[in-house]
Amino acid sequence: MKEKSRSTFSGNIGFVLAAAGSAVGLGNIWRFPYLAAKDGGGLFLLVYLILVLTFGFALLTTEIAIGRKTGQGPLTAYGLINPKGKFIGVLACIVPAIILPYYCTIGGWVLKYFTLFITGSGKNAVADGYFTGFITGQWAPIVFGVVYLLLTAAVVIGGVNKGIERFSKVLMPILVVLIFAIGIFSLTLHYKEASGAVRSGLEGLKIYVVPDFKGLTMQKLATVFVDALGQLFYSISVAMGIMVAYGSYVKKESKLMGSINQIEIFDTLVAFLAGLMIIPAVYVFMGRDGMSAGPGLMFISLPKVFDAMGIAGDIVGLIFFMIVAFAAVTSSVSIMEAIVSSLIDRFHWSRRKSAILVTVYGLIVEIIVCLGYNKLYMEVKLPNGTVGQILDIMDYVSNNVLMPIVALATCILIGWIVSPKVIIDEVTRGGSKFTRKGLYIIMVKFIAPAFLLILLLQALGIVTF
């Protein structure tokens, strides 16, 4: 069944909030703070901000413009720009198909922790080995993951206006207010050690925002650069078909440049506030060592921080995991939408049929991902030097390999095969201004491809820092 007409966002606000909701997910609230802590706080922020305004801007502009110009999802949009780009569309659709099942698995972990705090059982999460015990369990991770996947599917089945846009308009303002409130609360915290030394949230803020150039080497700077570059893919949802799909729902008369600027600002602000919410609090109760907890920061370190806060920690923990759950769902909705929109455009299926098929697929693979921590446990050494299970392998293939390839191929397609003018004309449609046109051309033709090649070679273990 073919949809009679393609849905559109009702206006710029709906599009910006939906796109920002996609960008503001686990990548911003989970990954951004621990990378910032690992890479010297303010130094990471500085490098990240520069990359957002240059590299991120170029990729975001390109994908949204491709979507609006073609009015198609990623699977078919690239081929309409130029037949040589058909393979990019296929890869751009494969990426979210790989990400969706394991993202919903992690989303299930978030729901589990949310239920712990909402039932007053948050102290259980403090026990050593609790997180490992949960994810290696046979049934609980699957059940929570399935619930999370069904929540995501319900929004996508609702469509562009009644589902995605309405959902984003409600959740995103709430999300920002809650993150800001917890961030301010983190700054007021104090903790006195047995030795009498006192740590404060303001000291944690200083570590977070003030660049530390002491002992900075080219090798360390290169590591920070690659981390910040990799984080951008998570943060602004590029190279996974999402922004192409969302761009296809933008009305032709909408001014793209204004929306793109707002998405950049919104995303960067929430990423910064996520760090403000987490890093000072972790520093206060766990010191600098706690700040280097890595990916376990959210599920292992933070429950201990909430426990150390006393009664207030139960409330803060509840609000925190509610925030993370909200943010995660806005992103998984966009990941599923990238696949669903592609099926609708390519095979002319109804939204409902497409979404149900994607949900069934996600359910099957999600179960396999969950079993990867028990029945199907394995340890595989990856080219970048890490060792991973099924979830880690899927994350590596999608984020470290395919996404840089999609972004690199997109830059070559637009920069050298069809010309940046194709994107510039779409952005300036109706007399709209393109204030960073010169920067865009340089980035998409020269600098972004070079950055992406470095990122890909590093992921493949060919270049090391």
PDB file of C-alpha atoms in Angstrom, residues 49-343:
ATOM      1  CA  LEU A  49      33.202  22.724  19.883  1.00  0.00           C
ATOM      2  CA  ILE A  50      35.556  23.547  17.003  1.00  0.00           C
ATOM      3  CA  LEU A  51      34.625  20.298  15.254  1.00  0.00           C
ATOM      4  CA  VAL A  52      30.878  20.877  15.757  1.00  0.00           C
ATOM      5  CA  LEU A  53      31.061  24.285  14.073  1.00  0.00           C
ATOM      6  CA  THR A  54      33.096  22.990  11.126  1.00  0.00           C
ATOM      7  CA  PHE A  55      33.073  19.253  10.490  1.00  0.00           C
ATOM      8  CA  GLY A  56      29.699  18.576  12.130  1.00  0.00           C
ATOM      9  CA  PHE A  57      28.109  21.568  10.414  1.00  0.00           C
ATOM     10  CA  ALA A  58      29.202  20.326   6.976  1.00  0.00           C
ATOM     11  CA  LEU A  59      27.853  16.792   7.437  1.00  0.00           C
ATOM     12  CA  LEU A  60      24.614  17.928   9.075  1.00  0.00           C
ATOM     13  CA  THR A  61      23.912  20.457   6.318  1.00  0.00           C
ATOM     14  CA  THR A  62      24.651  17.916   3.591  1.00  0.00           C
ATOM     15  CA  GLU A  63      22.371  15.193   4.923  1.00  0.00           C
ATOM     16  CA  ILE A  64      19.402  17.437   5.748  1.00  0.00           C
ATOM     17  CA  ALA A  65      19.645  19.100   2.319  1.00  0.00           C
ATOM     18  CA  ILE A  66      19.834  15.720   0.535  1.00  0.00           C
ATOM     19  CA  GLY A  67      16.706  14.610   2.390  1.00  0.00           C
ATOM     20  CA  ARG A  68      14.687  17.714   1.592  1.00  0.00           C
ATOM     21  CA  LYS A  69      15.832  17.943  -2.037  1.00  0.00           C
ATOM     22  CA  THR A  70      14.873  14.332  -2.817  1.00  0.00           C
ATOM     23  CA  GLY A  71      11.937  13.947  -0.412  1.00  0.00           C
ATOM     24  CA  GLN A  72      13.161  10.399   0.225  1.00  0.00           C
ATOM     25  CA  GLY A  73      14.620   8.261   3.002  1.00  0.00           C
ATOM     26  CA  PRO A  74      18.336   7.369   2.908  1.00  0.00           C
ATOM     27  CA  LEU A  75      17.996   4.118   0.948  1.00  0.00           C
ATOM     28  CA  THR A  76      16.766   5.898  -2.196  1.00  0.00           C
ATOM     29  CA  ALA A  77      17.822   9.537  -1.637  1.00  0.00           C
ATOM     30  CA  TYR A  78      21.505   9.195  -2.509  1.00  0.00           C
ATOM     31  CA  GLY A  79      20.748   7.432  -5.799  1.00  0.00           C
ATOM     32  CA  LEU A  80      18.444  10.301  -6.791  1.00  0.00           C
ATOM     33  CA  ILE A  81      21.263  12.810  -6.187  1.00  0.00           C
ATOM     34  CA  ASN A  82      23.463  10.732  -8.510  1.00  0.00           C
ATOM     35  CA  PRO A  83      23.284   7.060  -9.592  1.00  0.00           C
ATOM     36  CA  LYS A  84      26.861   6.615  -8.326  1.00  0.00           C
ATOM     37  CA  GLY A  85      25.563   7.302  -4.836  1.00  0.00           C
ATOM     38  CA  LYS A  86      23.188   4.319  -4.659  1.00  0.00           C
ATOM     39  CA  PHE A  87      25.640   2.248  -2.598  1.00  0.00           C
ATOM     40  CA  ILE A  88      25.884   5.066  -0.037  1.00  0.00           C
ATOM     41  CA  GLY A  89      22.126   4.860   0.470  1.00  0.00           C
ATOM     42  CA  VAL A  90      22.377   1.107   1.071  1.00  0.00           C
ATOM     43  CA  LEU A  91      25.176   1.564   3.631  1.00  0.00           C
ATOM     44  CA  ALA A  92      23.340   4.495   5.260  1.00  0.00           C
ATOM     45  CA  CYS A  93      20.351   2.174   5.770  1.00  0.00           C
ATOM     46  CA  ILE A  94      22.447  -0.751   7.029  1.00  0.00           C
ATOM     47  CA  VAL A  95      23.983   1.423   9.785  1.00  0.00           C
ATOM     48  CA  PRO A  96      20.713   2.092  11.692  1.00  0.00           C
ATOM     49  CA  ALA A  97      19.663  -1.522  11.062  1.00  0.00           C
ATOM     50  CA  ILE A  98      22.775  -2.643  12.969  1.00  0.00           C
ATOM     51  CA  ILE A  99      22.439   0.019  15.673  1.00  0.00           C
ATOM     52  CA  LEU A 100      18.719  -0.379  16.492  1.00  0.00           C
ATOM     53  CA  PRO A 101      18.841  -3.809  18.230  1.00  0.00           C
ATOM     54  CA  TYR A 102      21.817  -3.086  20.471  1.00  0.00           C
ATOM     55  CA  TYR A 103      20.681   0.483  21.185  1.00  0.00           C
ATOM     56  CA  CYS A 104      17.352  -0.916  22.402  1.00  0.00           C
ATOM     57  CA  THR A 105      19.277  -3.431  24.514  1.00  0.00           C
ATOM     58  CA  ILE A 106      21.096  -0.581  26.279  1.00  0.00           C
ATOM     59  CA  GLY A 107      17.782   1.293  26.459  1.00  0.00           C
ATOM     60  CA  GLY A 108      16.435  -1.733  28.320  1.00  0.00           C
ATOM     61  CA  TRP A 109      19.274  -1.404  30.842  1.00  0.00           C
ATOM     62  CA  VAL A 110      18.230   2.221  31.392  1.00  0.00           C
ATOM     63  CA  LEU A 111      14.608   1.163  31.955  1.00  0.00           C
ATOM     64  CA  LYS A 112      15.778  -1.427  34.488  1.00  0.00           C
ATOM     65  CA  TYR A 113      17.634   1.211  36.505  1.00  0.00           C
ATOM     66  CA  PHE A 114      14.699   3.599  36.217  1.00  0.00           C
ATOM     67  CA  THR A 115      12.395   0.936  37.707  1.00  0.00           C
ATOM     68  CA  LEU A 116      14.907   0.382  40.527  1.00  0.00           C
ATOM     69  CA  PHE A 117      14.778   4.031  41.567  1.00  0.00           C
ATOM     70  CA  ILE A 118      11.043   4.529  41.017  1.00  0.00           C
ATOM     71  CA  THR A 119      10.329   1.537  43.300  1.00  0.00           C
ATOM     72  CA  GLY A 120      12.746   2.830  45.950  1.00  0.00           C
ATOM     73  CA  SER A 121      15.280   0.055  45.322  1.00  0.00           C
ATOM     74  CA  GLY A 122      18.089   2.281  44.037  1.00  0.00           C
ATOM     75  CA  LYS A 123      20.455   1.046  46.747  1.00  0.00           C
ATOM     76  CA  ASN A 124      20.494  -2.375  45.057  1.00  0.00           C
ATOM     77  CA  ALA A 125      22.439  -0.855  42.153  1.00  0.00           C
ATOM     78  CA  VAL A 126      25.285   0.092  44.512  1.00  0.00           C
ATOM     79  CA  ALA A 127      26.221  -3.528  45.247  1.00  0.00           C
ATOM     80  CA  ASP A 128      29.430  -4.697  43.596  1.00  0.00           C
ATOM     81  CA  GLY A 129      28.695  -6.778  40.530  1.00  0.00           C
ATOM     82  CA  TYR A 130      25.020  -5.735  40.319  1.00  0.00           C
ATOM     83  CA  PHE A 131      25.258  -4.374  36.779  1.00  0.00           C
ATOM     84  CA  THR A 132      27.235  -7.376  35.542  1.00  0.00           C
ATOM     85  CA  GLY A 133      24.779  -9.706  37.239  1.00  0.00           C
ATOM     86  CA  PHE A 134      21.865  -8.013  35.509  1.00  0.00           C
ATOM     87  CA  ILE A 135      23.213  -7.925  31.934  1.00  0.00           C
ATOM     88  CA  THR A 136      24.444 -11.542  32.164  1.00  0.00           C
ATOM     89  CA  GLY A 137      21.008 -12.716  33.330  1.00  0.00           C
ATOM     90  CA  GLN A 138      19.059 -14.763  30.801  1.00  0.00           C
ATOM     91  CA  TRP A 139      15.579 -13.218  30.874  1.00  0.00           C
ATOM     92  CA  ALA A 140      15.528  -9.804  32.580  1.00  0.00           C
ATOM     93  CA  PRO A 141      17.645  -7.958  29.954  1.00  0.00           C
ATOM     94  CA  ILE A 142      15.494  -9.420  27.165  1.00  0.00           C
ATOM     95  CA  VAL A 143      12.226  -8.383  28.852  1.00  0.00           C
ATOM     96  CA  PHE A 144      13.382  -4.801  29.498  1.00  0.00           C
ATOM     97  CA  GLY A 145      14.845  -4.563  25.992  1.00  0.00           C
ATOM     98  CA  VAL A 146      11.581  -5.723  24.410  1.00  0.00           C
ATOM     99  CA  VAL A 147       9.547  -3.198  26.423  1.00  0.00           C
ATOM    100  CA  TYR A 148      11.913  -0.443  25.301  1.00  0.00           C
ATOM    101  CA  LEU A 149      11.706  -1.556  21.647  1.00  0.00           C
ATOM    102  CA  LEU A 150       7.888  -1.573  21.754  1.00  0.00           C
ATOM    103  CA  LEU A 151       7.836   1.965  23.217  1.00  0.00           C
ATOM    104  CA  THR A 152      10.031   3.084  20.315  1.00  0.00           C
ATOM    105  CA  ALA A 153       7.865   1.318  17.734  1.00  0.00           C
ATOM    106  CA  ALA A 154       4.673   2.877  19.133  1.00  0.00           C
ATOM    107  CA  VAL A 155       6.020   6.389  18.488  1.00  0.00           C
ATOM    108  CA  VAL A 156       7.217   5.530  14.963  1.00  0.00           C
ATOM    109  CA  ILE A 157       3.904   3.877  14.024  1.00  0.00           C
ATOM    110  CA  GLY A 158       2.200   7.106  15.142  1.00  0.00           C
ATOM    111  CA  GLY A 159       3.817   8.816  12.135  1.00  0.00           C
ATOM    112  CA  VAL A 160       5.685  12.080  11.600  1.00  0.00           C
ATOM    113  CA  ASN A 161       3.168  14.549  13.061  1.00  0.00           C
ATOM    114  CA  LYS A 162       1.198  12.545  15.607  1.00  0.00           C
ATOM    115  CA  GLY A 163       4.140  10.362  16.608  1.00  0.00           C
ATOM    116  CA  ILE A 164       7.654  11.738  16.239  1.00  0.00           C
ATOM    117  CA  GLU A 165       6.906  15.484  16.261  1.00  0.00           C
ATOM    118  CA  ARG A 166       4.344  15.417  19.071  1.00  0.00           C
ATOM    119  CA  PHE A 167       6.577  13.134  21.164  1.00  0.00           C
ATOM    120  CA  SER A 168       9.611  15.419  20.665  1.00  0.00           C
ATOM    121  CA  LYS A 169       7.689  18.625  21.400  1.00  0.00           C
ATOM    122  CA  VAL A 170       6.641  17.250  24.771  1.00  0.00           C
ATOM    123  CA  LEU A 171       9.804  15.468  25.848  1.00  0.00           C
ATOM    124  CA  MET A 172      12.597  17.774  24.675  1.00  0.00           C
ATOM    125  CA  PRO A 173      11.638  20.853  26.774  1.00  0.00           C
ATOM    126  CA  ILE A 174      11.141  18.609  29.830  1.00  0.00           C
ATOM    127  CA  LEU A 175      14.498  16.965  29.149  1.00  0.00           C
ATOM    128  CA  VAL A 176      16.389  20.263  29.000  1.00  0.00           C
ATOM    129  CA  VAL A 177      14.783  21.605  32.182  1.00  0.00           C
ATOM    130  CA  LEU A 178      15.573  18.421  34.119  1.00  0.00           C
ATOM    131  CA  ILE A 179      19.177  18.229  32.899  1.00  0.00           C
ATOM    132  CA  PHE A 180      19.717  21.895  33.767  1.00  0.00           C
ATOM    133  CA  ALA A 181      18.197  21.431  37.242  1.00  0.00           C
ATOM    134  CA  ILE A 182      20.346  18.396  38.078  1.00  0.00           C
ATOM    135  CA  GLY A 183      23.401  20.190  36.637  1.00  0.00           C
ATOM    136  CA  ILE A 184      22.903  23.164  38.986  1.00  0.00           C
ATOM    137  CA  PHE A 185      22.343  20.771  41.892  1.00  0.00           C
ATOM    138  CA  SER A 186      25.660  19.024  41.106  1.00  0.00           C
ATOM    139  CA  LEU A 187      27.505  22.325  41.522  1.00  0.00           C
ATOM    140  CA  THR A 188      26.182  22.730  45.085  1.00  0.00           C
ATOM    141  CA  LEU A 189      27.534  19.377  46.290  1.00  0.00           C
ATOM    142  CA  HIS A 190      30.331  18.985  48.875  1.00  0.00           C
ATOM    143  CA  TYR A 191      32.028  15.912  50.313  1.00  0.00           C
ATOM    144  CA  LYS A 192      34.463  15.653  53.214  1.00  0.00           C
ATOM    145  CA  GLU A 193      36.921  12.771  53.219  1.00  0.00           C
ATOM    146  CA  ALA A 194      38.178  11.042  56.360  1.00  0.00           C
ATOM    147  CA  SER A 195      41.426  12.995  55.974  1.00  0.00           C
ATOM    148  CA  GLY A 196      39.462  16.229  56.266  1.00  0.00           C
ATOM    149  CA  ALA A 197      39.921  17.206  52.599  1.00  0.00           C
ATOM    150  CA  VAL A 198      36.792  18.674  51.045  1.00  0.00           C
ATOM    151  CA  ARG A 199      35.804  18.338  47.389  1.00  0.00           C
ATOM    152  CA  SER A 200      33.142  20.575  45.843  1.00  0.00           C
ATOM    153  CA  GLY A 201      31.015  20.577  42.736  1.00  0.00           C
ATOM    154  CA  LEU A 202      32.570  23.884  41.669  1.00  0.00           C
ATOM    155  CA  GLU A 203      36.012  22.241  41.669  1.00  0.00           C
ATOM    156  CA  GLY A 204      34.564  19.526  39.446  1.00  0.00           C
ATOM    157  CA  LEU A 205      33.170  22.226  37.158  1.00  0.00           C
ATOM    158  CA  LYS A 206      36.621  23.780  36.846  1.00  0.00           C
ATOM    159  CA  ILE A 207      38.099  20.428  35.825  1.00  0.00           C
ATOM    160  CA  TYR A 208      35.281  20.028  33.297  1.00  0.00           C
ATOM    161  CA  VAL A 209      35.430  23.424  31.563  1.00  0.00           C
ATOM    162  CA  VAL A 210      38.987  24.750  31.963  1.00  0.00           C
ATOM    163  CA  PRO A 211      41.402  23.280  29.385  1.00  0.00           C
ATOM    164  CA  ASP A 212      44.477  21.695  30.977  1.00  0.00           C
ATOM    165  CA  PHE A 213      47.444  22.054  28.635  1.00  0.00           C
ATOM    166  CA  LYS A 214      49.961  20.830  31.211  1.00  0.00           C
ATOM    167  CA  GLY A 215      51.978  17.950  29.787  1.00  0.00           C
ATOM    168  CA  LEU A 216      50.044  18.100  26.528  1.00  0.00           C
ATOM    169  CA  THR A 217      51.767  16.110  23.774  1.00  0.00           C
ATOM    170  CA  MET A 218      50.922  15.720  20.101  1.00  0.00           C
ATOM    171  CA  GLN A 219      49.954  12.111  20.810  1.00  0.00           C
ATOM    172  CA  LYS A 220      47.499  13.144  23.530  1.00  0.00           C
ATOM    173  CA  LEU A 221      46.070  15.910  21.336  1.00  0.00           C
ATOM    174  CA  ALA A 222      45.599  13.401  18.514  1.00  0.00           C
ATOM    175  CA  THR A 223      43.739  11.075  20.901  1.00  0.00           C
ATOM    176  CA  VAL A 224      41.449  13.904  22.043  1.00  0.00           C
ATOM    177  CA  PHE A 225      40.849  14.877  18.401  1.00  0.00           C
ATOM    178  CA  VAL A 226      39.876  11.331  17.351  1.00  0.00           C
ATOM    179  CA  ASP A 227      37.631  10.883  20.424  1.00  0.00           C
ATOM    180  CA  ALA A 228      35.851  14.199  19.774  1.00  0.00           C
ATOM    181  CA  LEU A 229      35.497  13.391  16.069  1.00  0.00           C
ATOM    182  CA  GLY A 230      34.015   9.980  16.828  1.00  0.00           C
ATOM    183  CA  GLN A 231      31.663  11.522  19.387  1.00  0.00           C
ATOM    184  CA  LEU A 232      30.255  13.866  16.745  1.00  0.00           C
ATOM    185  CA  PHE A 233      28.637  10.951  14.910  1.00  0.00           C
ATOM    186  CA  TYR A 234      26.742  10.032  18.075  1.00  0.00           C
ATOM    187  CA  SER A 235      25.959  13.636  18.973  1.00  0.00           C
ATOM    188  CA  ILE A 236      24.527  14.992  15.731  1.00  0.00           C
ATOM    189  CA  SER A 237      23.181  11.723  14.283  1.00  0.00           C
ATOM    190  CA  VAL A 238      25.019  11.896  10.966  1.00  0.00           C
ATOM    191  CA  ALA A 239      26.171   9.048   8.687  1.00  0.00           C
ATOM    192  CA  MET A 240      23.314   6.787   9.776  1.00  0.00           C
ATOM    193  CA  GLY A 241      20.524   8.012   7.484  1.00  0.00           C
ATOM    194  CA  ILE A 242      18.607   9.778  10.248  1.00  0.00           C
ATOM    195  CA  MET A 243      19.110  13.371   9.127  1.00  0.00           C
ATOM    196  CA  VAL A 244      18.378  12.418   5.518  1.00  0.00           C
ATOM    197  CA  ALA A 245      15.064  10.903   6.666  1.00  0.00           C
ATOM    198  CA  TYR A 246      14.182  13.878   8.862  1.00  0.00           C
ATOM    199  CA  GLY A 247      15.267  16.305   6.140  1.00  0.00           C
ATOM    200  CA  SER A 248      12.808  14.625   3.766  1.00  0.00           C
ATOM    201  CA  TYR A 249       9.967  15.688   6.067  1.00  0.00           C
ATOM    202  CA  VAL A 250      10.954  19.387   6.064  1.00  0.00           C
ATOM    203  CA  LYS A 251       8.686  21.692   4.064  1.00  0.00           C
ATOM    204  CA  LYS A 252      10.230  23.250   0.967  1.00  0.00           C
ATOM    205  CA  GLU A 253       9.536  26.787   2.207  1.00  0.00           C
ATOM    206  CA  SER A 254      11.341  26.235   5.534  1.00  0.00           C
ATOM    207  CA  LYS A 255      14.678  28.008   5.985  1.00  0.00           C
ATOM    208  CA  LEU A 256      17.205  25.224   6.425  1.00  0.00           C
ATOM    209  CA  MET A 257      20.150  27.298   7.653  1.00  0.00           C
ATOM    210  CA  GLY A 258      18.260  28.628  10.658  1.00  0.00           C
ATOM    211  CA  SER A 259      17.125  25.126  11.605  1.00  0.00           C
ATOM    212  CA  ILE A 260      20.629  23.687  11.208  1.00  0.00           C
ATOM    213  CA  ASN A 261      22.090  26.412  13.436  1.00  0.00           C
ATOM    214  CA  GLN A 262      19.441  25.705  16.082  1.00  0.00           C
ATOM    215  CA  ILE A 263      20.128  21.953  15.984  1.00  0.00           C
ATOM    216  CA  GLU A 264      23.871  22.605  16.443  1.00  0.00           C
ATOM    217  CA  ILE A 265      23.220  24.901  19.414  1.00  0.00           C
ATOM    218  CA  PHE A 266      20.617  22.640  21.030  1.00  0.00           C
ATOM    219  CA  ASP A 267      22.755  19.529  20.691  1.00  0.00           C
ATOM    220  CA  THR A 268      25.937  21.157  21.984  1.00  0.00           C
ATOM    221  CA  LEU A 269      24.079  22.756  24.892  1.00  0.00           C
ATOM    222  CA  VAL A 270      22.550  19.454  26.017  1.00  0.00           C
ATOM    223  CA  ALA A 271      25.890  17.636  25.659  1.00  0.00           C
ATOM    224  CA  PHE A 272      27.526  20.311  27.814  1.00  0.00           C
ATOM    225  CA  LEU A 273      24.719  20.184  30.395  1.00  0.00           C
ATOM    226  CA  ALA A 274      24.978  16.375  30.509  1.00  0.00           C
ATOM    227  CA  GLY A 275      28.623  16.742  31.458  1.00  0.00           C
ATOM    228  CA  LEU A 276      27.689  19.432  33.986  1.00  0.00           C
ATOM    229  CA  MET A 277      25.132  17.059  35.474  1.00  0.00           C
ATOM    230  CA  ILE A 278      27.514  14.111  35.790  1.00  0.00           C
ATOM    231  CA  ILE A 279      31.176  15.158  36.085  1.00  0.00           C
ATOM    232  CA  PRO A 280      31.048  17.522  39.138  1.00  0.00           C
ATOM    233  CA  ALA A 281      28.899  14.999  41.065  1.00  0.00           C
ATOM    234  CA  VAL A 282      31.209  12.081  40.284  1.00  0.00           C
ATOM    235  CA  TYR A 283      34.270  14.191  41.189  1.00  0.00           C
ATOM    236  CA  VAL A 284      32.765  15.245  44.537  1.00  0.00           C
ATOM    237  CA  PHE A 285      32.048  11.708  45.748  1.00  0.00           C
ATOM    238  CA  MET A 286      34.649   9.639  43.864  1.00  0.00           C
ATOM    239  CA  GLY A 287      37.494  12.048  43.043  1.00  0.00           C
ATOM    240  CA  ARG A 288      39.449  12.085  39.793  1.00  0.00           C
ATOM    241  CA  ASP A 289      39.648   8.285  39.740  1.00  0.00           C
ATOM    242  CA  GLY A 290      35.866   8.055  39.571  1.00  0.00           C
ATOM    243  CA  MET A 291      35.819  10.406  36.594  1.00  0.00           C
ATOM    244  CA  SER A 292      37.802   7.904  34.519  1.00  0.00           C
ATOM    245  CA  ALA A 293      35.243   5.121  34.985  1.00  0.00           C
ATOM    246  CA  GLY A 294      34.650   4.918  31.225  1.00  0.00           C
ATOM    247  CA  PRO A 295      31.422   3.442  29.812  1.00  0.00           C
ATOM    248  CA  GLY A 296      30.580   2.026  33.258  1.00  0.00           C
ATOM    249  CA  LEU A 297      30.167   5.598  34.523  1.00  0.00           C
ATOM    250  CA  MET A 298      26.373   5.588  34.185  1.00  0.00           C
ATOM    251  CA  PHE A 299      25.499   2.109  35.454  1.00  0.00           C
ATOM    252  CA  ILE A 300      28.226   1.511  38.046  1.00  0.00           C
ATOM    253  CA  SER A 301      29.716   4.805  39.258  1.00  0.00           C
ATOM    254  CA  LEU A 302      26.636   7.052  39.289  1.00  0.00           C
ATOM    255  CA  PRO A 303      24.451   4.786  41.470  1.00  0.00           C
ATOM    256  CA  LYS A 304      27.254   4.977  44.057  1.00  0.00           C
ATOM    257  CA  VAL A 305      27.224   8.765  43.744  1.00  0.00           C
ATOM    258  CA  PHE A 306      23.458   8.854  44.296  1.00  0.00           C
ATOM    259  CA  ASP A 307      23.822   6.574  47.304  1.00  0.00           C
ATOM    260  CA  ALA A 308      26.433   8.915  48.813  1.00  0.00           C
ATOM    261  CA  MET A 309      23.955  11.814  48.523  1.00  0.00           C
ATOM    262  CA  GLY A 310      21.672  10.204  51.112  1.00  0.00           C
ATOM    263  CA  ILE A 311      17.905  10.751  50.820  1.00  0.00           C
ATOM    264  CA  ALA A 312      18.377  13.346  48.061  1.00  0.00           C
ATOM    265  CA  GLY A 313      20.202  10.688  46.023  1.00  0.00           C
ATOM    266  CA  ASP A 314      17.032   8.607  45.643  1.00  0.00           C
ATOM    267  CA  ILE A 315      15.219  11.569  44.058  1.00  0.00           C
ATOM    268  CA  VAL A 316      18.191  12.647  41.949  1.00  0.00           C
ATOM    269  CA  GLY A 317      18.764   9.071  40.775  1.00  0.00           C
ATOM    270  CA  LEU A 318      15.118   8.717  39.776  1.00  0.00           C
ATOM    271  CA  ILE A 319      15.154  11.981  37.819  1.00  0.00           C
ATOM    272  CA  PHE A 320      18.509  11.120  36.223  1.00  0.00           C
ATOM    273  CA  PHE A 321      17.417   7.753  34.842  1.00  0.00           C
ATOM    274  CA  MET A 322      14.106   9.278  33.729  1.00  0.00           C
ATOM    275  CA  ILE A 323      16.149  11.859  31.779  1.00  0.00           C
ATOM    276  CA  VAL A 324      18.325   9.169  30.236  1.00  0.00           C
ATOM    277  CA  ALA A 325      15.261   7.080  29.319  1.00  0.00           C
ATOM    278  CA  PHE A 326      13.601  10.103  27.647  1.00  0.00           C
ATOM    279  CA  ALA A 327      16.773  10.944  25.733  1.00  0.00           C
ATOM    280  CA  ALA A 328      17.353   7.348  24.679  1.00  0.00           C
ATOM    281  CA  VAL A 329      13.826   6.932  23.282  1.00  0.00           C
ATOM    282  CA  THR A 330      14.019  10.151  21.219  1.00  0.00           C
ATOM    283  CA  SER A 331      17.150   8.725  19.596  1.00  0.00           C
ATOM    284  CA  SER A 332      15.942   5.158  19.067  1.00  0.00           C
ATOM    285  CA  VAL A 333      12.785   6.583  17.450  1.00  0.00           C
ATOM    286  CA  SER A 334      14.960   8.391  14.905  1.00  0.00           C
ATOM    287  CA  ILE A 335      17.096   5.275  14.326  1.00  0.00           C
ATOM    288  CA  MET A 336      13.995   3.187  13.602  1.00  0.00           C
ATOM    289  CA  GLU A 337      12.499   5.981  11.467  1.00  0.00           C
ATOM    290  CA  ALA A 338      15.584   5.984   9.201  1.00  0.00           C
ATOM    291  CA  ILE A 339      14.890   2.320   8.377  1.00  0.00           C
ATOM    292  CA  VAL A 340      11.099   2.650   8.186  1.00  0.00           C
ATOM    293  CA  SER A 341      11.187   5.689   5.876  1.00  0.00           C
ATOM    294  CA  SER A 342      13.552   3.797   3.565  1.00  0.00           C
ATOM    295  CA  LEU A 343      11.188   0.819   3.334  1.00  0.00           C
TER     296      LEU A 343
END
